[in-house]
Amino acid sequence: LLSDDTEDELVLRDDARYVHRLTRTSLEEIGRSSSNGQRRSKVQPFSLEIRRPGVLDRLTFEAADRRFPGVGEVDIEVRAASLNFKDIMIAMGLLPDEALEGGFTGRALGMECAGTIVTVGESVTTFKRGDEVITCCPGGLRSYVVIDEGFVVPKPKSLNFEDAAALPIAFITAYYALHNVARIEKGERILIHAAAGGVGLAAVQLAH
């Protein structure tokens, strides 16, 4: 705290002093440094949880139970999950109870993901084991997700899992706003606020 260096934001944890540093990396390097974490996840499923919201340091991966999909459900092994602003707000404890209760995702972290179907429940005919899919779901920041097949769509082969996981919320929101609410038509001009955000970028593409 009494250091005369130029660091203007730091964290003290036990005997260590942490400061911001930006380092170039790649998904391949992260995969190698995780010591085959994907194989471990198949042995012990996990989910990202925060027991006491308010400080992001409290985010932890916790062991999670797996359940067999019921009628009309599919079990997806998550390959990529996106991070939405709502997830940050939940983890920081910045959303009131009325904004969390009764909604589709509730207090769960993760709203969308992409992965591979590993099991299908009774009466499921649209998908089969091995299909690569995208879904909107509660608790997408986990290793496996069981969800009604109505919330699942096939992943286009032109998209990798990371890109696919980032599509649903932004594009569904923009599509609903432009087509169902605004009822936009060819030749009309549109003003898009915050066009650099996820929903804004999607709205620009849909308007074009």
mmCIF file with all atom_site columns, C-alpha atoms in Angstrom:
data_model
loop_
_atom_site.group_PDB
_atom_site.id
_atom_site.type_symbol
_atom_site.label_atom_id
_atom_site.label_alt_id
_atom_site.label_comp_id
_atom_site.label_asym_id
_atom_site.label_entity_id
_atom_site.label_seq_id
_atom_site.pdbx_PDB_ins_code
_atom_site.Cartn_x
_atom_site.Cartn_y
_atom_site.Cartn_z
_atom_site.occupancy
_atom_site.B_iso_or_equiv
_atom_site.pdbx_formal_charge
_atom_site.auth_seq_id
_atom_site.auth_comp_id
_atom_site.auth_asym_id
_atom_site.auth_atom_id
_atom_site.pdbx_PDB_model_num
ATOM 1   C CA . LEU A 1 1   ? 0.000   0.000   0.000   1.00 0.00 ? 1   LEU A CA 1
ATOM 2   C CA . LEU A 1 2   ? 2.905   2.336   0.671   1.00 0.00 ? 2   LEU A CA 1
ATOM 3   C CA . SER A 1 3   ? 4.692   1.494   -2.581  1.00 0.00 ? 3   SER A CA 1
ATOM 4   C CA . ASP A 1 4   ? 5.643   4.468   -4.727  1.00 0.00 ? 4   ASP A CA 1
ATOM 5   C CA . ASP A 1 5   ? 5.084   2.661   -8.065  1.00 0.00 ? 5   ASP A CA 1
ATOM 6   C CA . THR A 1 6   ? 2.447   3.701   -10.596 1.00 0.00 ? 6   THR A CA 1
ATOM 7   C CA . GLU A 1 7   ? -0.038  0.874   -9.997  1.00 0.00 ? 7   GLU A CA 1
ATOM 8   C CA . ASP A 1 8   ? -3.437  2.466   -9.346  1.00 0.00 ? 8   ASP A CA 1
ATOM 9   C CA . GLU A 1 9   ? -5.492  -0.698  -8.810  1.00 0.00 ? 9   GLU A CA 1
ATOM 10  C CA . LEU A 1 10  ? -4.413  -3.766  -6.869  1.00 0.00 ? 10  LEU A CA 1
ATOM 11  C CA . VAL A 1 11  ? -5.706  -6.695  -4.835  1.00 0.00 ? 11  VAL A CA 1
ATOM 12  C CA . LEU A 1 12  ? -4.190  -8.040  -1.625  1.00 0.00 ? 12  LEU A CA 1
ATOM 13  C CA . ARG A 1 13  ? -4.743  -11.749 -0.979  1.00 0.00 ? 13  ARG A CA 1
ATOM 14  C CA . ASP A 1 14  ? -2.935  -13.330 1.979   1.00 0.00 ? 14  ASP A CA 1
ATOM 15  C CA . ASP A 1 15  ? 0.743   -12.431 1.499   1.00 0.00 ? 15  ASP A CA 1
ATOM 16  C CA . ALA A 1 16  ? 0.435   -11.691 -2.230  1.00 0.00 ? 16  ALA A CA 1
ATOM 17  C CA . ARG A 1 17  ? -0.061  -8.395  -4.045  1.00 0.00 ? 17  ARG A CA 1
ATOM 18  C CA . TYR A 1 18  ? -1.793  -8.666  -7.438  1.00 0.00 ? 18  TYR A CA 1
ATOM 19  C CA . VAL A 1 19  ? -1.837  -6.049  -10.208 1.00 0.00 ? 19  VAL A CA 1
ATOM 20  C CA . HIS A 1 20  ? -3.326  -5.906  -13.706 1.00 0.00 ? 20  HIS A CA 1
ATOM 21  C CA . ARG A 1 21  ? -1.340  -7.448  -16.547 1.00 0.00 ? 21  ARG A CA 1
ATOM 22  C CA . LEU A 1 22  ? -2.493  -8.205  -20.086 1.00 0.00 ? 22  LEU A CA 1
ATOM 23  C CA . THR A 1 23  ? -0.915  -11.269 -21.692 1.00 0.00 ? 23  THR A CA 1
ATOM 24  C CA . ARG A 1 24  ? -1.433  -12.708 -25.156 1.00 0.00 ? 24  ARG A CA 1
ATOM 25  C CA . THR A 1 25  ? -2.615  -16.323 -25.189 1.00 0.00 ? 25  THR A CA 1
ATOM 26  C CA . SER A 1 26  ? -4.691  -18.730 -27.267 1.00 0.00 ? 26  SER A CA 1
ATOM 27  C CA . LEU A 1 27  ? -7.336  -21.374 -26.697 1.00 0.00 ? 27  LEU A CA 1
ATOM 28  C CA . GLU A 1 28  ? -4.710  -24.012 -27.475 1.00 0.00 ? 28  GLU A CA 1
ATOM 29  C CA . GLU A 1 29  ? -2.372  -22.715 -24.763 1.00 0.00 ? 29  GLU A CA 1
ATOM 30  C CA . ILE A 1 30  ? -5.206  -22.528 -22.247 1.00 0.00 ? 30  ILE A CA 1
ATOM 31  C CA . GLY A 1 31  ? -6.184  -26.094 -23.111 1.00 0.00 ? 31  GLY A CA 1
ATOM 32  C CA . ARG A 1 32  ? -2.638  -27.349 -22.559 1.00 0.00 ? 32  ARG A CA 1
ATOM 33  C CA . SER A 1 33  ? -2.243  -25.510 -19.257 1.00 0.00 ? 33  SER A CA 1
ATOM 34  C CA . SER A 1 34  ? -5.492  -26.920 -17.888 1.00 0.00 ? 34  SER A CA 1
ATOM 35  C CA . SER A 1 35  ? -3.919  -30.408 -17.686 1.00 0.00 ? 35  SER A CA 1
ATOM 36  C CA . ASN A 1 36  ? -6.569  -32.159 -19.728 1.00 0.00 ? 36  ASN A CA 1
ATOM 37  C CA . GLY A 1 37  ? -9.430  -30.554 -17.833 1.00 0.00 ? 37  GLY A CA 1
ATOM 38  C CA . GLN A 1 38  ? -11.914 -31.788 -20.421 1.00 0.00 ? 38  GLN A CA 1
ATOM 39  C CA . ARG A 1 39  ? -11.183 -35.405 -19.512 1.00 0.00 ? 39  ARG A CA 1
ATOM 40  C CA . ARG A 1 40  ? -11.610 -34.588 -15.828 1.00 0.00 ? 40  ARG A CA 1
ATOM 41  C CA . SER A 1 41  ? -14.973 -32.968 -16.495 1.00 0.00 ? 41  SER A CA 1
ATOM 42  C CA . LYS A 1 42  ? -16.276 -36.235 -17.951 1.00 0.00 ? 42  LYS A CA 1
ATOM 43  C CA . VAL A 1 43  ? -15.388 -37.980 -14.690 1.00 0.00 ? 43  VAL A CA 1
ATOM 44  C CA . GLN A 1 44  ? -16.782 -35.265 -12.401 1.00 0.00 ? 44  GLN A CA 1
ATOM 45  C CA . PRO A 1 45  ? -19.360 -32.866 -13.867 1.00 0.00 ? 45  PRO A CA 1
ATOM 46  C CA . PHE A 1 46  ? -19.081 -29.283 -12.605 1.00 0.00 ? 46  PHE A CA 1
ATOM 47  C CA . SER A 1 47  ? -20.895 -25.954 -12.649 1.00 0.00 ? 47  SER A CA 1
ATOM 48  C CA . LEU A 1 48  ? -19.765 -22.391 -12.048 1.00 0.00 ? 48  LEU A CA 1
ATOM 49  C CA . GLU A 1 49  ? -21.266 -21.086 -8.791  1.00 0.00 ? 49  GLU A CA 1
ATOM 50  C CA . ILE A 1 50  ? -21.018 -18.114 -6.468  1.00 0.00 ? 50  ILE A CA 1
ATOM 51  C CA . ARG A 1 51  ? -22.346 -18.678 -2.956  1.00 0.00 ? 51  ARG A CA 1
ATOM 52  C CA . ARG A 1 52  ? -21.931 -15.080 -1.770  1.00 0.00 ? 52  ARG A CA 1
ATOM 53  C CA . PRO A 1 53  ? -22.364 -12.575 -4.606  1.00 0.00 ? 53  PRO A CA 1
ATOM 54  C CA . GLY A 1 54  ? -20.417 -9.337  -4.465  1.00 0.00 ? 54  GLY A CA 1
ATOM 55  C CA . VAL A 1 55  ? -16.799 -10.264 -5.259  1.00 0.00 ? 55  VAL A CA 1
ATOM 56  C CA . LEU A 1 56  ? -15.843 -12.154 -8.419  1.00 0.00 ? 56  LEU A CA 1
ATOM 57  C CA . ASP A 1 57  ? -13.035 -13.928 -6.543  1.00 0.00 ? 57  ASP A CA 1
ATOM 58  C CA . ARG A 1 58  ? -15.751 -16.064 -4.935  1.00 0.00 ? 58  ARG A CA 1
ATOM 59  C CA . LEU A 1 59  ? -16.657 -17.717 -8.234  1.00 0.00 ? 59  LEU A CA 1
ATOM 60  C CA . THR A 1 60  ? -15.808 -21.417 -8.006  1.00 0.00 ? 60  THR A CA 1
ATOM 61  C CA . PHE A 1 61  ? -16.265 -24.579 -10.046 1.00 0.00 ? 61  PHE A CA 1
ATOM 62  C CA . GLU A 1 62  ? -18.285 -26.998 -7.927  1.00 0.00 ? 62  GLU A CA 1
ATOM 63  C CA . ALA A 1 63  ? -19.147 -30.655 -8.385  1.00 0.00 ? 63  ALA A CA 1
ATOM 64  C CA . ALA A 1 64  ? -22.559 -31.069 -10.004 1.00 0.00 ? 64  ALA A CA 1
ATOM 65  C CA . ASP A 1 65  ? -24.970 -33.973 -10.206 1.00 0.00 ? 65  ASP A CA 1
ATOM 66  C CA . ARG A 1 66  ? -26.022 -35.298 -13.602 1.00 0.00 ? 66  ARG A CA 1
ATOM 67  C CA . ARG A 1 67  ? -29.541 -36.423 -14.338 1.00 0.00 ? 67  ARG A CA 1
ATOM 68  C CA . PHE A 1 68  ? -30.891 -38.498 -17.176 1.00 0.00 ? 68  PHE A CA 1
ATOM 69  C CA . PRO A 1 69  ? -33.023 -36.489 -19.622 1.00 0.00 ? 69  PRO A CA 1
ATOM 70  C CA . GLY A 1 70  ? -36.760 -36.881 -19.166 1.00 0.00 ? 70  GLY A CA 1
ATOM 71  C CA . VAL A 1 71  ? -39.481 -37.002 -21.796 1.00 0.00 ? 71  VAL A CA 1
ATOM 72  C CA . GLY A 1 72  ? -38.704 -34.525 -24.563 1.00 0.00 ? 72  GLY A CA 1
ATOM 73  C CA . GLU A 1 73  ? -35.316 -33.543 -23.092 1.00 0.00 ? 73  GLU A CA 1
ATOM 74  C CA . VAL A 1 74  ? -31.732 -33.843 -24.315 1.00 0.00 ? 74  VAL A CA 1
ATOM 75  C CA . ASP A 1 75  ? -28.451 -34.013 -22.397 1.00 0.00 ? 75  ASP A CA 1
ATOM 76  C CA . ILE A 1 76  ? -25.731 -31.754 -23.881 1.00 0.00 ? 76  ILE A CA 1
ATOM 77  C CA . GLU A 1 77  ? -22.014 -31.877 -23.163 1.00 0.00 ? 77  GLU A CA 1
ATOM 78  C CA . VAL A 1 78  ? -21.094 -28.182 -23.163 1.00 0.00 ? 78  VAL A CA 1
ATOM 79  C CA . ARG A 1 79  ? -18.181 -27.296 -25.425 1.00 0.00 ? 79  ARG A CA 1
ATOM 80  C CA . ALA A 1 80  ? -18.471 -23.496 -25.124 1.00 0.00 ? 80  ALA A CA 1
ATOM 81  C CA . ALA A 1 81  ? -20.620 -21.125 -23.068 1.00 0.00 ? 81  ALA A CA 1
ATOM 82  C CA . SER A 1 82  ? -20.948 -17.386 -23.415 1.00 0.00 ? 82  SER A CA 1
ATOM 83  C CA . LEU A 1 83  ? -20.727 -14.753 -20.704 1.00 0.00 ? 83  LEU A CA 1
ATOM 84  C CA . ASN A 1 84  ? -23.587 -12.248 -20.607 1.00 0.00 ? 84  ASN A CA 1
ATOM 85  C CA . PHE A 1 85  ? -23.832 -8.975  -18.730 1.00 0.00 ? 85  PHE A CA 1
ATOM 86  C CA . LYS A 1 86  ? -26.564 -10.505 -16.564 1.00 0.00 ? 86  LYS A CA 1
ATOM 87  C CA . ASP A 1 87  ? -24.047 -13.114 -15.354 1.00 0.00 ? 87  ASP A CA 1
ATOM 88  C CA . ILE A 1 88  ? -21.730 -10.336 -14.141 1.00 0.00 ? 88  ILE A CA 1
ATOM 89  C CA . MET A 1 89  ? -24.635 -8.544  -12.453 1.00 0.00 ? 89  MET A CA 1
ATOM 90  C CA . ILE A 1 90  ? -25.673 -11.757 -10.658 1.00 0.00 ? 90  ILE A CA 1
ATOM 91  C CA . ALA A 1 91  ? -22.125 -12.509 -9.519  1.00 0.00 ? 91  ALA A CA 1
ATOM 92  C CA . MET A 1 92  ? -21.686 -8.965  -8.234  1.00 0.00 ? 92  MET A CA 1
ATOM 93  C CA . GLY A 1 93  ? -25.047 -9.045  -6.428  1.00 0.00 ? 93  GLY A CA 1
ATOM 94  C CA . LEU A 1 94  ? -26.331 -6.016  -8.346  1.00 0.00 ? 94  LEU A CA 1
ATOM 95  C CA . LEU A 1 95  ? -29.731 -7.371  -9.440  1.00 0.00 ? 95  LEU A CA 1
ATOM 96  C CA . PRO A 1 96  ? -32.796 -7.111  -7.173  1.00 0.00 ? 96  PRO A CA 1
ATOM 97  C CA . ASP A 1 97  ? -34.792 -10.240 -6.350  1.00 0.00 ? 97  ASP A CA 1
ATOM 98  C CA . GLU A 1 98  ? -37.672 -9.225  -8.630  1.00 0.00 ? 98  GLU A CA 1
ATOM 99  C CA . ALA A 1 99  ? -35.271 -9.230  -11.594 1.00 0.00 ? 99  ALA A CA 1
ATOM 100 C CA . LEU A 1 100 ? -34.199 -12.810 -10.843 1.00 0.00 ? 100 LEU A CA 1
ATOM 101 C CA . GLU A 1 101 ? -37.248 -14.685 -9.616  1.00 0.00 ? 101 GLU A CA 1
ATOM 102 C CA . GLY A 1 102 ? -39.670 -16.237 -12.086 1.00 0.00 ? 102 GLY A CA 1
ATOM 103 C CA . GLY A 1 103 ? -37.503 -15.715 -15.164 1.00 0.00 ? 103 GLY A CA 1
ATOM 104 C CA . PHE A 1 104 ? -36.257 -18.440 -17.486 1.00 0.00 ? 104 PHE A CA 1
ATOM 105 C CA . THR A 1 105 ? -32.680 -18.405 -16.182 1.00 0.00 ? 105 THR A CA 1
ATOM 106 C CA . GLY A 1 106 ? -33.333 -17.164 -12.621 1.00 0.00 ? 106 GLY A CA 1
ATOM 107 C CA . ARG A 1 107 ? -30.183 -16.964 -10.489 1.00 0.00 ? 107 ARG A CA 1
ATOM 108 C CA . ALA A 1 108 ? -28.223 -19.527 -12.517 1.00 0.00 ? 108 ALA A CA 1
ATOM 109 C CA . LEU A 1 109 ? -24.994 -18.424 -14.181 1.00 0.00 ? 109 LEU A CA 1
ATOM 110 C CA . GLY A 1 110 ? -24.921 -18.903 -17.936 1.00 0.00 ? 110 GLY A CA 1
ATOM 111 C CA . MET A 1 111 ? -27.767 -18.279 -20.371 1.00 0.00 ? 111 MET A CA 1
ATOM 112 C CA . GLU A 1 112 ? -26.565 -19.908 -23.603 1.00 0.00 ? 112 GLU A CA 1
ATOM 113 C CA . CYS A 1 113 ? -24.082 -22.514 -24.763 1.00 0.00 ? 113 CYS A CA 1
ATOM 114 C CA . ALA A 1 114 ? -23.093 -24.852 -27.578 1.00 0.00 ? 114 ALA A CA 1
ATOM 115 C CA . GLY A 1 115 ? -22.130 -28.492 -27.359 1.00 0.00 ? 115 GLY A CA 1
ATOM 116 C CA . THR A 1 116 ? -22.726 -32.094 -28.359 1.00 0.00 ? 116 THR A CA 1
ATOM 117 C CA . ILE A 1 117 ? -25.746 -34.210 -27.471 1.00 0.00 ? 117 ILE A CA 1
ATOM 118 C CA . VAL A 1 118 ? -24.741 -37.250 -25.414 1.00 0.00 ? 118 VAL A CA 1
ATOM 119 C CA . THR A 1 119 ? -28.184 -38.636 -24.446 1.00 0.00 ? 119 THR A CA 1
ATOM 120 C CA . VAL A 1 120 ? -31.773 -38.092 -25.557 1.00 0.00 ? 120 VAL A CA 1
ATOM 121 C CA . GLY A 1 121 ? -34.919 -38.692 -23.541 1.00 0.00 ? 121 GLY A CA 1
ATOM 122 C CA . GLU A 1 122 ? -38.078 -40.526 -24.495 1.00 0.00 ? 122 GLU A CA 1
ATOM 123 C CA . SER A 1 123 ? -40.049 -39.185 -27.490 1.00 0.00 ? 123 SER A CA 1
ATOM 124 C CA . VAL A 1 124 ? -37.146 -37.042 -28.768 1.00 0.00 ? 124 VAL A CA 1
ATOM 125 C CA . THR A 1 125 ? -37.033 -37.428 -32.541 1.00 0.00 ? 125 THR A CA 1
ATOM 126 C CA . THR A 1 126 ? -35.413 -34.185 -33.683 1.00 0.00 ? 126 THR A CA 1
ATOM 127 C CA . PHE A 1 127 ? -31.947 -34.923 -32.273 1.00 0.00 ? 127 PHE A CA 1
ATOM 128 C CA . LYS A 1 128 ? -29.678 -37.902 -31.675 1.00 0.00 ? 128 LYS A CA 1
ATOM 129 C CA . ARG A 1 129 ? -26.443 -38.642 -29.859 1.00 0.00 ? 129 ARG A CA 1
ATOM 130 C CA . GLY A 1 130 ? -23.494 -36.845 -31.449 1.00 0.00 ? 130 GLY A CA 1
ATOM 131 C CA . ASP A 1 131 ? -25.474 -33.898 -32.866 1.00 0.00 ? 131 ASP A CA 1
ATOM 132 C CA . GLU A 1 132 ? -23.780 -30.510 -32.431 1.00 0.00 ? 132 GLU A CA 1
ATOM 133 C CA . VAL A 1 133 ? -26.302 -27.995 -31.096 1.00 0.00 ? 133 VAL A CA 1
ATOM 134 C CA . ILE A 1 134 ? -26.912 -24.529 -29.647 1.00 0.00 ? 134 ILE A CA 1
ATOM 135 C CA . THR A 1 135 ? -29.269 -23.751 -26.768 1.00 0.00 ? 135 THR A CA 1
ATOM 136 C CA . CYS A 1 136 ? -30.599 -21.025 -24.485 1.00 0.00 ? 136 CYS A CA 1
ATOM 137 C CA . CYS A 1 137 ? -30.730 -22.494 -20.989 1.00 0.00 ? 137 CYS A CA 1
ATOM 138 C CA . PRO A 1 138 ? -30.472 -21.775 -17.265 1.00 0.00 ? 138 PRO A CA 1
ATOM 139 C CA . GLY A 1 139 ? -27.021 -22.610 -15.890 1.00 0.00 ? 139 GLY A CA 1
ATOM 140 C CA . GLY A 1 140 ? -25.106 -22.864 -19.148 1.00 0.00 ? 140 GLY A CA 1
ATOM 141 C CA . LEU A 1 141 ? -21.757 -22.337 -17.399 1.00 0.00 ? 141 LEU A CA 1
ATOM 142 C CA . ARG A 1 142 ? -21.389 -26.011 -16.563 1.00 0.00 ? 142 ARG A CA 1
ATOM 143 C CA . SER A 1 143 ? -20.078 -29.203 -18.127 1.00 0.00 ? 143 SER A CA 1
ATOM 144 C CA . TYR A 1 144 ? -23.482 -30.760 -18.939 1.00 0.00 ? 144 TYR A CA 1
ATOM 145 C CA . VAL A 1 145 ? -26.927 -29.258 -19.532 1.00 0.00 ? 145 VAL A CA 1
ATOM 146 C CA . VAL A 1 146 ? -30.269 -31.093 -19.660 1.00 0.00 ? 146 VAL A CA 1
ATOM 147 C CA . ILE A 1 147 ? -32.887 -29.037 -21.493 1.00 0.00 ? 147 ILE A CA 1
ATOM 148 C CA . ASP A 1 148 ? -36.180 -29.437 -23.360 1.00 0.00 ? 148 ASP A CA 1
ATOM 149 C CA . GLU A 1 149 ? -35.505 -30.081 -27.051 1.00 0.00 ? 149 GLU A CA 1
ATOM 150 C CA . GLY A 1 150 ? -37.705 -27.091 -27.917 1.00 0.00 ? 150 GLY A CA 1
ATOM 151 C CA . PHE A 1 151 ? -34.915 -24.786 -26.738 1.00 0.00 ? 151 PHE A CA 1
ATOM 152 C CA . VAL A 1 152 ? -32.287 -26.507 -28.893 1.00 0.00 ? 152 VAL A CA 1
ATOM 153 C CA . VAL A 1 153 ? -31.292 -25.912 -32.527 1.00 0.00 ? 153 VAL A CA 1
ATOM 154 C CA . PRO A 1 154 ? -28.644 -27.575 -34.708 1.00 0.00 ? 154 PRO A CA 1
ATOM 155 C CA . LYS A 1 155 ? -25.265 -25.810 -34.824 1.00 0.00 ? 155 LYS A CA 1
ATOM 156 C CA . PRO A 1 156 ? -24.395 -24.721 -38.377 1.00 0.00 ? 156 PRO A CA 1
ATOM 157 C CA . LYS A 1 157 ? -21.262 -26.493 -39.595 1.00 0.00 ? 157 LYS A CA 1
ATOM 158 C CA . SER A 1 158 ? -19.846 -23.109 -40.629 1.00 0.00 ? 158 SER A CA 1
ATOM 159 C CA . LEU A 1 159 ? -19.639 -22.019 -36.968 1.00 0.00 ? 159 LEU A CA 1
ATOM 160 C CA . ASN A 1 160 ? -17.239 -23.243 -34.312 1.00 0.00 ? 160 ASN A CA 1
ATOM 161 C CA . PHE A 1 161 ? -18.570 -23.864 -30.800 1.00 0.00 ? 161 PHE A CA 1
ATOM 162 C CA . GLU A 1 162 ? -17.275 -20.561 -29.408 1.00 0.00 ? 162 GLU A CA 1
ATOM 163 C CA . ASP A 1 163 ? -18.990 -18.434 -32.074 1.00 0.00 ? 163 ASP A CA 1
ATOM 164 C CA . ALA A 1 164 ? -22.175 -20.484 -31.881 1.00 0.00 ? 164 ALA A CA 1
ATOM 165 C CA . ALA A 1 165 ? -22.449 -20.034 -28.102 1.00 0.00 ? 165 ALA A CA 1
ATOM 166 C CA . ALA A 1 166 ? -22.403 -16.252 -28.485 1.00 0.00 ? 166 ALA A CA 1
ATOM 167 C CA . LEU A 1 167 ? -25.346 -16.062 -30.917 1.00 0.00 ? 167 LEU A CA 1
ATOM 168 C CA . PRO A 1 168 ? -28.694 -16.953 -29.287 1.00 0.00 ? 168 PRO A CA 1
ATOM 169 C CA . ILE A 1 169 ? -29.442 -14.195 -26.751 1.00 0.00 ? 169 ILE A CA 1
ATOM 170 C CA . ALA A 1 170 ? -28.187 -11.287 -28.873 1.00 0.00 ? 170 ALA A CA 1
ATOM 171 C CA . PHE A 1 171 ? -29.837 -12.370 -32.128 1.00 0.00 ? 171 PHE A CA 1
ATOM 172 C CA . ILE A 1 172 ? -33.115 -13.571 -30.594 1.00 0.00 ? 172 ILE A CA 1
ATOM 173 C CA . THR A 1 173 ? -33.447 -10.250 -28.748 1.00 0.00 ? 173 THR A CA 1
ATOM 174 C CA . ALA A 1 174 ? -32.671 -8.222  -31.871 1.00 0.00 ? 174 ALA A CA 1
ATOM 175 C CA . TYR A 1 175 ? -34.911 -10.354 -34.088 1.00 0.00 ? 175 TYR A CA 1
ATOM 176 C CA . TYR A 1 176 ? -37.859 -10.088 -31.689 1.00 0.00 ? 176 TYR A CA 1
ATOM 177 C CA . ALA A 1 177 ? -37.409 -6.319  -31.340 1.00 0.00 ? 177 ALA A CA 1
ATOM 178 C CA . LEU A 1 178 ? -37.148 -5.651  -35.082 1.00 0.00 ? 178 LEU A CA 1
ATOM 179 C CA . HIS A 1 179 ? -39.629 -8.166  -36.503 1.00 0.00 ? 179 HIS A CA 1
ATOM 180 C CA . ASN A 1 180 ? -42.215 -8.740  -33.768 1.00 0.00 ? 180 ASN A CA 1
ATOM 181 C CA . VAL A 1 181 ? -42.263 -5.324  -32.080 1.00 0.00 ? 181 VAL A CA 1
ATOM 182 C CA . ALA A 1 182 ? -41.081 -2.781  -34.676 1.00 0.00 ? 182 ALA A CA 1
ATOM 183 C CA . ARG A 1 183 ? -42.322 -4.864  -37.651 1.00 0.00 ? 183 ARG A CA 1
ATOM 184 C CA . ILE A 1 184 ? -39.511 -3.466  -39.774 1.00 0.00 ? 184 ILE A CA 1
ATOM 185 C CA . GLU A 1 185 ? -39.969 -3.523  -43.550 1.00 0.00 ? 185 GLU A CA 1
ATOM 186 C CA . LYS A 1 186 ? -37.677 -3.277  -46.547 1.00 0.00 ? 186 LYS A CA 1
ATOM 187 C CA . GLY A 1 187 ? -36.622 0.292   -47.354 1.00 0.00 ? 187 GLY A CA 1
ATOM 188 C CA . GLU A 1 188 ? -37.188 1.684   -43.846 1.00 0.00 ? 188 GLU A CA 1
ATOM 189 C CA . ARG A 1 189 ? -34.416 3.460   -41.936 1.00 0.00 ? 189 ARG A CA 1
ATOM 190 C CA . ILE A 1 190 ? -33.614 2.481   -38.366 1.00 0.00 ? 190 ILE A CA 1
ATOM 191 C CA . LEU A 1 191 ? -31.759 4.094   -35.473 1.00 0.00 ? 191 LEU A CA 1
ATOM 192 C CA . ILE A 1 192 ? -29.868 1.522   -33.383 1.00 0.00 ? 192 ILE A CA 1
ATOM 193 C CA . HIS A 1 193 ? -28.615 2.707   -30.006 1.00 0.00 ? 193 HIS A CA 1
ATOM 194 C CA . ALA A 1 194 ? -25.371 1.121   -28.722 1.00 0.00 ? 194 ALA A CA 1
ATOM 195 C CA . ALA A 1 195 ? -24.684 -0.545  -32.070 1.00 0.00 ? 195 ALA A CA 1
ATOM 196 C CA . ALA A 1 196 ? -21.276 -1.750  -30.814 1.00 0.00 ? 196 ALA A CA 1
ATOM 197 C CA . GLY A 1 197 ? -22.781 -4.102  -28.206 1.00 0.00 ? 197 GLY A CA 1
ATOM 198 C CA . GLY A 1 198 ? -23.860 -7.698  -28.809 1.00 0.00 ? 198 GLY A CA 1
ATOM 199 C CA . VAL A 1 199 ? -27.550 -6.941  -29.417 1.00 0.00 ? 199 VAL A CA 1
ATOM 200 C CA . GLY A 1 200 ? -26.668 -3.799  -31.378 1.00 0.00 ? 200 GLY A CA 1
ATOM 201 C CA . LEU A 1 201 ? -24.321 -5.676  -33.707 1.00 0.00 ? 201 LEU A CA 1
ATOM 202 C CA . ALA A 1 202 ? -26.992 -8.310  -34.268 1.00 0.00 ? 202 ALA A CA 1
ATOM 203 C CA . ALA A 1 203 ? -29.586 -5.612  -34.989 1.00 0.00 ? 203 ALA A CA 1
ATOM 204 C CA . VAL A 1 204 ? -27.314 -3.981  -37.577 1.00 0.00 ? 204 VAL A CA 1
ATOM 205 C CA . GLN A 1 205 ? -26.868 -7.306  -39.390 1.00 0.00 ? 205 GLN A CA 1
ATOM 206 C CA . LEU A 1 206 ? -30.587 -8.080  -39.319 1.00 0.00 ? 206 LEU A CA 1
ATOM 207 C CA . ALA A 1 207 ? -31.470 -4.581  -40.541 1.00 0.00 ? 207 ALA A CA 1
ATOM 208 C CA . HIS A 1 208 ? -29.110 -4.995  -43.488 1.00 0.00 ? 208 HIS A CA 1
#
